[in-house]
Tab-separated table of C-alpha atoms and ligand atoms in Angstrom:
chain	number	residue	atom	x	y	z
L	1083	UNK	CA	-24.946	19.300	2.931
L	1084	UNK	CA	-22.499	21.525	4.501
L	1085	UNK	CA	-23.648	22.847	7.944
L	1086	UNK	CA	-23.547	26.142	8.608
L	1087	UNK	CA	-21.584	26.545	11.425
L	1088	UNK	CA	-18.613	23.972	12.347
L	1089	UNK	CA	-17.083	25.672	15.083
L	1090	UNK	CA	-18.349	28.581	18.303
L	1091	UNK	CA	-15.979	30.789	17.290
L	1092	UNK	CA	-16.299	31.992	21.220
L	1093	UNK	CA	-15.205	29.175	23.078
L	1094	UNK	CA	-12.953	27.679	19.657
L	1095	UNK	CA	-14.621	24.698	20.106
L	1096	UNK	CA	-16.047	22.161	17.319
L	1097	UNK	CA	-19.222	21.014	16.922
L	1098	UNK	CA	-18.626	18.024	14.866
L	1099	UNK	CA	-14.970	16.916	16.025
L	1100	UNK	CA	-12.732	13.415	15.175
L	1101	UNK	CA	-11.760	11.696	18.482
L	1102	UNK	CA	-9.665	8.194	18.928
L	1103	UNK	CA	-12.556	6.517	18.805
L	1104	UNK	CA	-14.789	8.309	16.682
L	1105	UNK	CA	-14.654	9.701	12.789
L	1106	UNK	CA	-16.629	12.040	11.170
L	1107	UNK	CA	-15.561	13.283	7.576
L	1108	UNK	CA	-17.218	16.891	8.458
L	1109	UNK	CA	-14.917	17.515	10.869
L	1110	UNK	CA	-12.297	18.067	8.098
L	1111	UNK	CA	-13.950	20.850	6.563
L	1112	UNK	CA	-13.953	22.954	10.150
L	1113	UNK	CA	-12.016	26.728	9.150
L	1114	UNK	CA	-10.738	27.149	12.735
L	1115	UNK	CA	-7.204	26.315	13.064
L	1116	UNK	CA	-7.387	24.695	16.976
L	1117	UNK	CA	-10.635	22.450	16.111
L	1118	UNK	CA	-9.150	21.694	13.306
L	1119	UNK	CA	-5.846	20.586	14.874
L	1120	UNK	CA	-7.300	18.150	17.338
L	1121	UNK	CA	-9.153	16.369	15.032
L	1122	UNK	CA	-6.261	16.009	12.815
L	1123	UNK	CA	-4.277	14.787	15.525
L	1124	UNK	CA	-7.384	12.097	16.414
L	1125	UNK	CA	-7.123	11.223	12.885
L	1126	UNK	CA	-3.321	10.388	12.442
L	1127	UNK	CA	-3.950	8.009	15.288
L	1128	UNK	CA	-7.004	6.579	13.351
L	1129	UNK	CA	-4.939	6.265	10.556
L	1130	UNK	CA	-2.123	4.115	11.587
L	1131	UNK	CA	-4.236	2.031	13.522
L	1132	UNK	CA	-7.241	1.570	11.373
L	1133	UNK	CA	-7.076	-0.068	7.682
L	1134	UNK	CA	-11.190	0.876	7.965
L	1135	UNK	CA	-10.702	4.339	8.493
L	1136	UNK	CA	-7.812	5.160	5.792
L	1137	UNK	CA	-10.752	3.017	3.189
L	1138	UNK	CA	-13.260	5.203	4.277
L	1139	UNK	CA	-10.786	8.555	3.785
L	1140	UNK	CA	-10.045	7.371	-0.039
L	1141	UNK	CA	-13.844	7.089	-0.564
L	1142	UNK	CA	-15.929	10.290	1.347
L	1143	UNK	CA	-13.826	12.746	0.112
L	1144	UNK	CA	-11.401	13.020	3.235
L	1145	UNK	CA	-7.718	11.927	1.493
L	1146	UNK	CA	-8.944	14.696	-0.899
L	1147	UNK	CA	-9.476	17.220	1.687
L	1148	UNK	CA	-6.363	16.490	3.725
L	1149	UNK	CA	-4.097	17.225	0.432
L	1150	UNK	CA	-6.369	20.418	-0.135
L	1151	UNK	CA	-4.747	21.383	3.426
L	1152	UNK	CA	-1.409	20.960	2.465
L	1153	UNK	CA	-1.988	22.839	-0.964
L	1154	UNK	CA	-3.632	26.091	0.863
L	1155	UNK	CA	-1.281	26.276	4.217
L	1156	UNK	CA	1.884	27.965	3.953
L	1157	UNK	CA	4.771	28.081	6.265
L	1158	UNK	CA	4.267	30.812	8.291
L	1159	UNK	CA	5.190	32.003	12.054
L	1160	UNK	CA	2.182	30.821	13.407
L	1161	UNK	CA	2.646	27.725	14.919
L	1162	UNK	CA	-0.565	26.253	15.055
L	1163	UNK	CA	-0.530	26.469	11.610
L	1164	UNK	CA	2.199	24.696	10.869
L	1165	UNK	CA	1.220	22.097	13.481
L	1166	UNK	CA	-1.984	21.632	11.181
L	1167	UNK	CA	0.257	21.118	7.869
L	1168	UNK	CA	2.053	18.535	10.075
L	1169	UNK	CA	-0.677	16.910	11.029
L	1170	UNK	CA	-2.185	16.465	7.632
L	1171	UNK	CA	0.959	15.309	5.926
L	1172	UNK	CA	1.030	12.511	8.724
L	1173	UNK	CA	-2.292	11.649	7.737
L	1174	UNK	CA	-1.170	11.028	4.518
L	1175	UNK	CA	1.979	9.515	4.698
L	1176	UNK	CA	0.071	6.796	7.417
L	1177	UNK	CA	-2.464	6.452	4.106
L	1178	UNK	CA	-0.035	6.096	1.893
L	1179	UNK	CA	2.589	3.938	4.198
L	1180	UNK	CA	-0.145	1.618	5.235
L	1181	UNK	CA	-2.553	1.266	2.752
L	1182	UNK	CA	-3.495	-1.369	0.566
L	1183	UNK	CA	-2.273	-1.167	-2.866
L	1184	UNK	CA	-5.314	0.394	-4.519
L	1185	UNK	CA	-5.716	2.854	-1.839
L	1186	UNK	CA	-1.952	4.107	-2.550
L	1187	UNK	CA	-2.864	4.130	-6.310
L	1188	UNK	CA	-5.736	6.970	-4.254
L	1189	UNK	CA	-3.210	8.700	-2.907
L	1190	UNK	CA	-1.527	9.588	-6.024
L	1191	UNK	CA	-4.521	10.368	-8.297
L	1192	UNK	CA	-5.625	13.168	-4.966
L	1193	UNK	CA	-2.773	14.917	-6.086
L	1194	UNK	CA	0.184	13.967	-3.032
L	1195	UNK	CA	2.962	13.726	-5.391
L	1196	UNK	CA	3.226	17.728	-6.819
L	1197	UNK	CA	3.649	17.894	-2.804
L	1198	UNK	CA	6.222	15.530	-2.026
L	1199	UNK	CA	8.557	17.005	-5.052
L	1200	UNK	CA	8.136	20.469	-3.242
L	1201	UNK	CA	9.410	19.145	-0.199
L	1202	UNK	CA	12.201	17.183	-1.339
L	1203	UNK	CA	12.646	20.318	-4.184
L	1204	UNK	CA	12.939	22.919	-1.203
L	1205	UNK	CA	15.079	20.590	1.259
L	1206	UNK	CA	17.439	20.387	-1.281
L	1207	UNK	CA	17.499	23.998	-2.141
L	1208	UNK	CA	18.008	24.566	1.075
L	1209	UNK	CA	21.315	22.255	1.414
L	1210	UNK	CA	22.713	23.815	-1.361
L	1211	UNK	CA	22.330	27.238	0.345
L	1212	UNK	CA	24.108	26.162	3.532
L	1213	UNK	CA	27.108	24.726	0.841
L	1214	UNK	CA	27.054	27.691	-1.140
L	1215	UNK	CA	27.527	30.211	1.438
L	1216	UNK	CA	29.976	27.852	3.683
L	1217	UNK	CA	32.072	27.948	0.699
L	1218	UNK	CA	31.757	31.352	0.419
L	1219	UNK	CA	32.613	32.526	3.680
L	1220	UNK	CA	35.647	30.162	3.343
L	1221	UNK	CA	36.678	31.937	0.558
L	1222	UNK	CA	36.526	35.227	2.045
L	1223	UNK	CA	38.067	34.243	5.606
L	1224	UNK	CA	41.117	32.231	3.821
L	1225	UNK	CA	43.525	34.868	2.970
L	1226	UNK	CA	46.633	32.485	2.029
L	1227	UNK	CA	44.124	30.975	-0.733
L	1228	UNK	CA	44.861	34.430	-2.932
L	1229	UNK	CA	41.776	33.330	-5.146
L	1230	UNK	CA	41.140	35.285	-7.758
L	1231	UNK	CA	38.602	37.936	-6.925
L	1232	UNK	CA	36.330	36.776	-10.024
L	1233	UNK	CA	35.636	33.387	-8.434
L	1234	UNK	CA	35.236	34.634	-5.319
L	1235	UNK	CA	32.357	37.171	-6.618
L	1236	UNK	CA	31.589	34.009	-8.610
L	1237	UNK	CA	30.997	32.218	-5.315
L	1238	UNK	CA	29.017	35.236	-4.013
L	1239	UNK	CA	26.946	35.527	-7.049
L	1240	UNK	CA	26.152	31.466	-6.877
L	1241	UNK	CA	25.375	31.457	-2.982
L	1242	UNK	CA	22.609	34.794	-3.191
L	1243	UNK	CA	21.235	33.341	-6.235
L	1244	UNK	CA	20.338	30.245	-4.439
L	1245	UNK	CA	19.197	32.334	-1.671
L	1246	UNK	CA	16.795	34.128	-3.607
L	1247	UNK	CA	15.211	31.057	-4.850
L	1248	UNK	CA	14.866	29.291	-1.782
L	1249	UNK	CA	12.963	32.869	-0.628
L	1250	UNK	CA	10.837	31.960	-3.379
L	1251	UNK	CA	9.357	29.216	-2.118
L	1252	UNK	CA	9.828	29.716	1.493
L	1253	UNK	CA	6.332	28.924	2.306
L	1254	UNK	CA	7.232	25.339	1.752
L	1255	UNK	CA	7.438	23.052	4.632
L	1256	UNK	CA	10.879	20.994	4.539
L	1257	UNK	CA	12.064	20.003	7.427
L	1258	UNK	CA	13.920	16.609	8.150
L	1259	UNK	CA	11.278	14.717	9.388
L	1260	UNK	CA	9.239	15.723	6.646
L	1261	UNK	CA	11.970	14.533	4.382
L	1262	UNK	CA	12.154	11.130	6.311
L	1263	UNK	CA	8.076	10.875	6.021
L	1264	UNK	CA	8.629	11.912	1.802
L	1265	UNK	CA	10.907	9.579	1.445
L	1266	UNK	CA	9.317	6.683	3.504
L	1267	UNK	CA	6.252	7.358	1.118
L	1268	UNK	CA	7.512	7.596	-2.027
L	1269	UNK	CA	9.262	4.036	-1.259
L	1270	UNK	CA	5.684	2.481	-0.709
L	1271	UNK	CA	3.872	4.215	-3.355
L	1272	UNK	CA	6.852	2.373	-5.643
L	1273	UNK	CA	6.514	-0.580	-4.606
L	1274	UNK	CA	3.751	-1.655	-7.093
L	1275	UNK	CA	4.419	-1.402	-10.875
L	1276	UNK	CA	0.767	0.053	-11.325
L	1277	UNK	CA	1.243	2.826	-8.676
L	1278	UNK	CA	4.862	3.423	-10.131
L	1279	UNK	CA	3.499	3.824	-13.375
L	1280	UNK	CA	0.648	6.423	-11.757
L	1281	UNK	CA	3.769	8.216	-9.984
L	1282	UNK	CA	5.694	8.673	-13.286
L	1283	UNK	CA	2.256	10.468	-14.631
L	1284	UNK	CA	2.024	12.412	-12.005
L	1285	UNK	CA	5.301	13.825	-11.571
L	1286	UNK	CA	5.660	14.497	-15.542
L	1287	UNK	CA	7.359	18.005	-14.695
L	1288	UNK	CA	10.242	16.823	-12.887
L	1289	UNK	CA	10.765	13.233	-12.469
L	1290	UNK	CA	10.446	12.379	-8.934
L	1291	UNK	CA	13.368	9.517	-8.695
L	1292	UNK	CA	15.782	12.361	-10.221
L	1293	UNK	CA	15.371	13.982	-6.982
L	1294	UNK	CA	15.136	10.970	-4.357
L	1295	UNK	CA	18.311	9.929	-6.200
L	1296	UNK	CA	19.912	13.190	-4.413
L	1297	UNK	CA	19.285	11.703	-1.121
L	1298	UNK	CA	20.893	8.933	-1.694
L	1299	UNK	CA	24.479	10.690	-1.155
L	1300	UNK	CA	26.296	9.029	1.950
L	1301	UNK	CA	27.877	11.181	4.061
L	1302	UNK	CA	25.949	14.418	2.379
L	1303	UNK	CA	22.584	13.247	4.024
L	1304	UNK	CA	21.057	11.992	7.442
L	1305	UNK	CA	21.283	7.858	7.031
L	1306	UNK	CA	17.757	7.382	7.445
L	1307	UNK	CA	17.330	9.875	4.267
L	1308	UNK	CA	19.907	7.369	2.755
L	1309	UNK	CA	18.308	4.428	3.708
L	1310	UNK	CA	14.834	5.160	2.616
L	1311	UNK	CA	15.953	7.154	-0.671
L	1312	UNK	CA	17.773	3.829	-1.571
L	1313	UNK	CA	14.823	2.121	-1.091
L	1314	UNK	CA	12.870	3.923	-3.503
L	1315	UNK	CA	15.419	3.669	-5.883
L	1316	UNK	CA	15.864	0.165	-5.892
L	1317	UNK	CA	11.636	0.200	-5.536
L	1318	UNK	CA	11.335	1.868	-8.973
L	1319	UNK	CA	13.626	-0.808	-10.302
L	1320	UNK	CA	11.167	-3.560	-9.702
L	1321	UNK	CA	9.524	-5.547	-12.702
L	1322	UNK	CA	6.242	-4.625	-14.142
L	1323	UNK	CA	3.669	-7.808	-13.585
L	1324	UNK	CA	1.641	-6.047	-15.703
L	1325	UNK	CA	3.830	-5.891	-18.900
L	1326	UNK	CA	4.613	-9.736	-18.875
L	1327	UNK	CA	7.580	-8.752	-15.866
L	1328	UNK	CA	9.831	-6.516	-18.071
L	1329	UNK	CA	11.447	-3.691	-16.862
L	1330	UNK	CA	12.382	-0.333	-17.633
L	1331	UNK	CA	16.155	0.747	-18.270
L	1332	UNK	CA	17.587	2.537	-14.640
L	1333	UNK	CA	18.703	5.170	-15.836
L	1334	UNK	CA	16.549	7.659	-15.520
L	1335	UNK	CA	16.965	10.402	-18.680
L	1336	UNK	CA	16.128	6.896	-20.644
L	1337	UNK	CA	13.446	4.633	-19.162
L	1338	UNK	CA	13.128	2.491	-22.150
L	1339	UNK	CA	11.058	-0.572	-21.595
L	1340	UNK	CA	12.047	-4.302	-22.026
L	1341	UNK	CA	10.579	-5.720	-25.382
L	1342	UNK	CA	10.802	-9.306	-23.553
L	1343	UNK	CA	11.703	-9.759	-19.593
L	1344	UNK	CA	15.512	-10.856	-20.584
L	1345	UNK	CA	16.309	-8.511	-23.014
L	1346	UNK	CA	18.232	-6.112	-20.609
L	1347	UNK	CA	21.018	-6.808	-18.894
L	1348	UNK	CA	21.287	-6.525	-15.042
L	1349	UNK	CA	23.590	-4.307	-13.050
L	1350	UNK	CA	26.052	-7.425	-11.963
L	1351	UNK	CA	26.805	-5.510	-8.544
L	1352	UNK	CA	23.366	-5.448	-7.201
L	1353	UNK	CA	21.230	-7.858	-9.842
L	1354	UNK	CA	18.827	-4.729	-9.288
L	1355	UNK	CA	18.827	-2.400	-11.871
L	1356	UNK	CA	18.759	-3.069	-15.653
L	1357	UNK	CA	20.104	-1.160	-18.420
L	1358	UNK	CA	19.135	-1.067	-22.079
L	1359	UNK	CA	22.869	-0.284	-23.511
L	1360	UNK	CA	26.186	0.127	-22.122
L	1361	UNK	CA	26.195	3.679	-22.537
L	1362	UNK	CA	23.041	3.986	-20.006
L	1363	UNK	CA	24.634	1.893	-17.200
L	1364	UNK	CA	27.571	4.190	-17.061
L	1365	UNK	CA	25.641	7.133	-17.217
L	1366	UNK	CA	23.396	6.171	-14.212
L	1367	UNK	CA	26.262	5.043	-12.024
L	1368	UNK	CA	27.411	7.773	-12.828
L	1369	UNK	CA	24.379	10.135	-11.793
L	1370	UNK	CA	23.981	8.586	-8.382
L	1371	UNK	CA	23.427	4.597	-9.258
L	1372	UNK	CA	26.978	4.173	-7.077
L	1373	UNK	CA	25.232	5.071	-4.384
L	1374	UNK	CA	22.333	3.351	-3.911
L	1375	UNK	CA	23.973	-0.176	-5.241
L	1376	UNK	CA	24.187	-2.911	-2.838
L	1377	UNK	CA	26.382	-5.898	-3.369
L	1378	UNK	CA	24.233	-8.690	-3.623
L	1379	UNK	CA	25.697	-11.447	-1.187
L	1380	UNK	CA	25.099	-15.123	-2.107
L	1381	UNK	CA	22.587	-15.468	1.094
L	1382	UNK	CA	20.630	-12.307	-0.137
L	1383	UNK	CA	20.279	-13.929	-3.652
L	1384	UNK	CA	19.279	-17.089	-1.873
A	2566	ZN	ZN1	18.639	3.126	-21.510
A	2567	ZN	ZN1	23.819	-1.897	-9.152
């Protein structure tokens, strides 16, 4: 039963609070921003070091409640607000990171992936902005380029639409770290073919390895976005133990599954990824699979 009173609004203090060495689910349901706050901040410790306490989360409601935060709290000025979505998206990502198997499979079925495609969605967006009106200013500044008024309009046109949609969602939280933490999660949640099959159901709307793909873009992106964007990748390429070890085709408009575990044939560069035709390989290298495909040396394959 919900108490009636979580916080004295007078002094902003708790009355049920998480500390390092104590947890209690109720505290997640306090309205005040500062209680709130601290107890997060209690419980991303909690959560990294105790394998108990991120069970417990995935079973009294609290992995449910901490994604309910990140749904309702929008980017806004207020900092302590923001410092709250932080908070709770750490407590996640430490869930998700560190968890067993079955208690990532929890993490997906709350509802965390719709979250991390925002994030990665409105990072991106926000990239292309920069681009857009870099390239636009360029235009404008370089008078010995004589381009044609049209593109340059063009160019305009492109960089304010871009704008506009990255207003849209401008309540989204996507800074690099948060990127890092996205990315770093999405690579565990892949890991295991049931959870990979639970993130493909998930993210029906827009695949979610389209977008990590993106990341993978050397010398567009931080290398630690690289780095853990190619690990997802090359996660998601894994075989399924639970369909006799096939695997799926790479490339990712296709994702046809293996019949029998050698019926595709492997990428020869990496001995990762596995394509159901000729046609698909060169379309995935094509769409980013250059990027994220690592020579296998002879003491990696060893
Ligand atoms: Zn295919
Ligand atoms: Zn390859």
């Amino acid at each position: 039963m919900r108490e009636s009173n979580f916080h004295f609004p007078s002094v902003n203090k708790a009355c049920v609070s998480i500390t390092s060495a104590l947890y209690d689910r109720r505290a997640l349901d306090c309205t005040a921003d500062l209680p709130l706050v601290n107890s997060l901040s209690h419980l991303n410790y909690l959560t990294s070091s105790s394998a108990r306490i991120r069970e417990i989360l995935t079973t009294d409601g609290g992995l449910e409640r901490l994604v309910r935060i990140l749904r309702t709290t929008r980017v806004t000025e207020d900092t302590l607000h923001n410092w709250k979505w932080t908070m709770a998206f750490q407590c996640v990502v430490n869930v998700g990171v560190r968890g067993t198997p079955e208690i990532r499979q929890r993490v997906v079925q709350v509802g965390a992936v719709p979250i991390l495609v925002e994030i990665l969605h409105a990072y991106l967006l926000g990239s292309e902005v920069v681009r857009l009106e870099q390239r636009a200013r360029e235009a404008a500044n370089d008078q010995s380029a004589h381009m044609p008024t049209t593109k340059m309009e063009r160019l305009q046109a492109e960089y304010e639409a871009a704008r506009r949609r990255l207003q849209s969602i401008n309540h989204v939280m996507y800074r690099h770290d948060d990127v890092i933490l996205t990315l770093q999660l999405l690579a565990y949640l892949g890991k295991m073919s049931t959870q990979r099959q639970l993130l493909h159901e998930y993210s029906a709307l827009v695949d979610v390895f389209s977008l990590v793909e993106r990341f993978t873009l050397q010398n567009t992106f931080q290398p630690d976005m690289v780095y853990w964007s190619s690990v997802a990748m090359r996660n998601n390429c894994r075989r399924d133990e639970t369909r006799g070890s096939c695997r799926q085709c790479a490339y990712l408009e296709c994702q046809k599954w293996e019949r029998h575990s050698n019926e595709f044939a492997k990428c020869r560069r990496c001995r990762k990824a596995k394509y159901c035709s000729k046609q698909c390989q060169s379309k995935a290298w094509q769409d980013g699979h250059r990027y994220w495909c690592i020579e296998r040396t002879p003491s990696a394959a060893s």
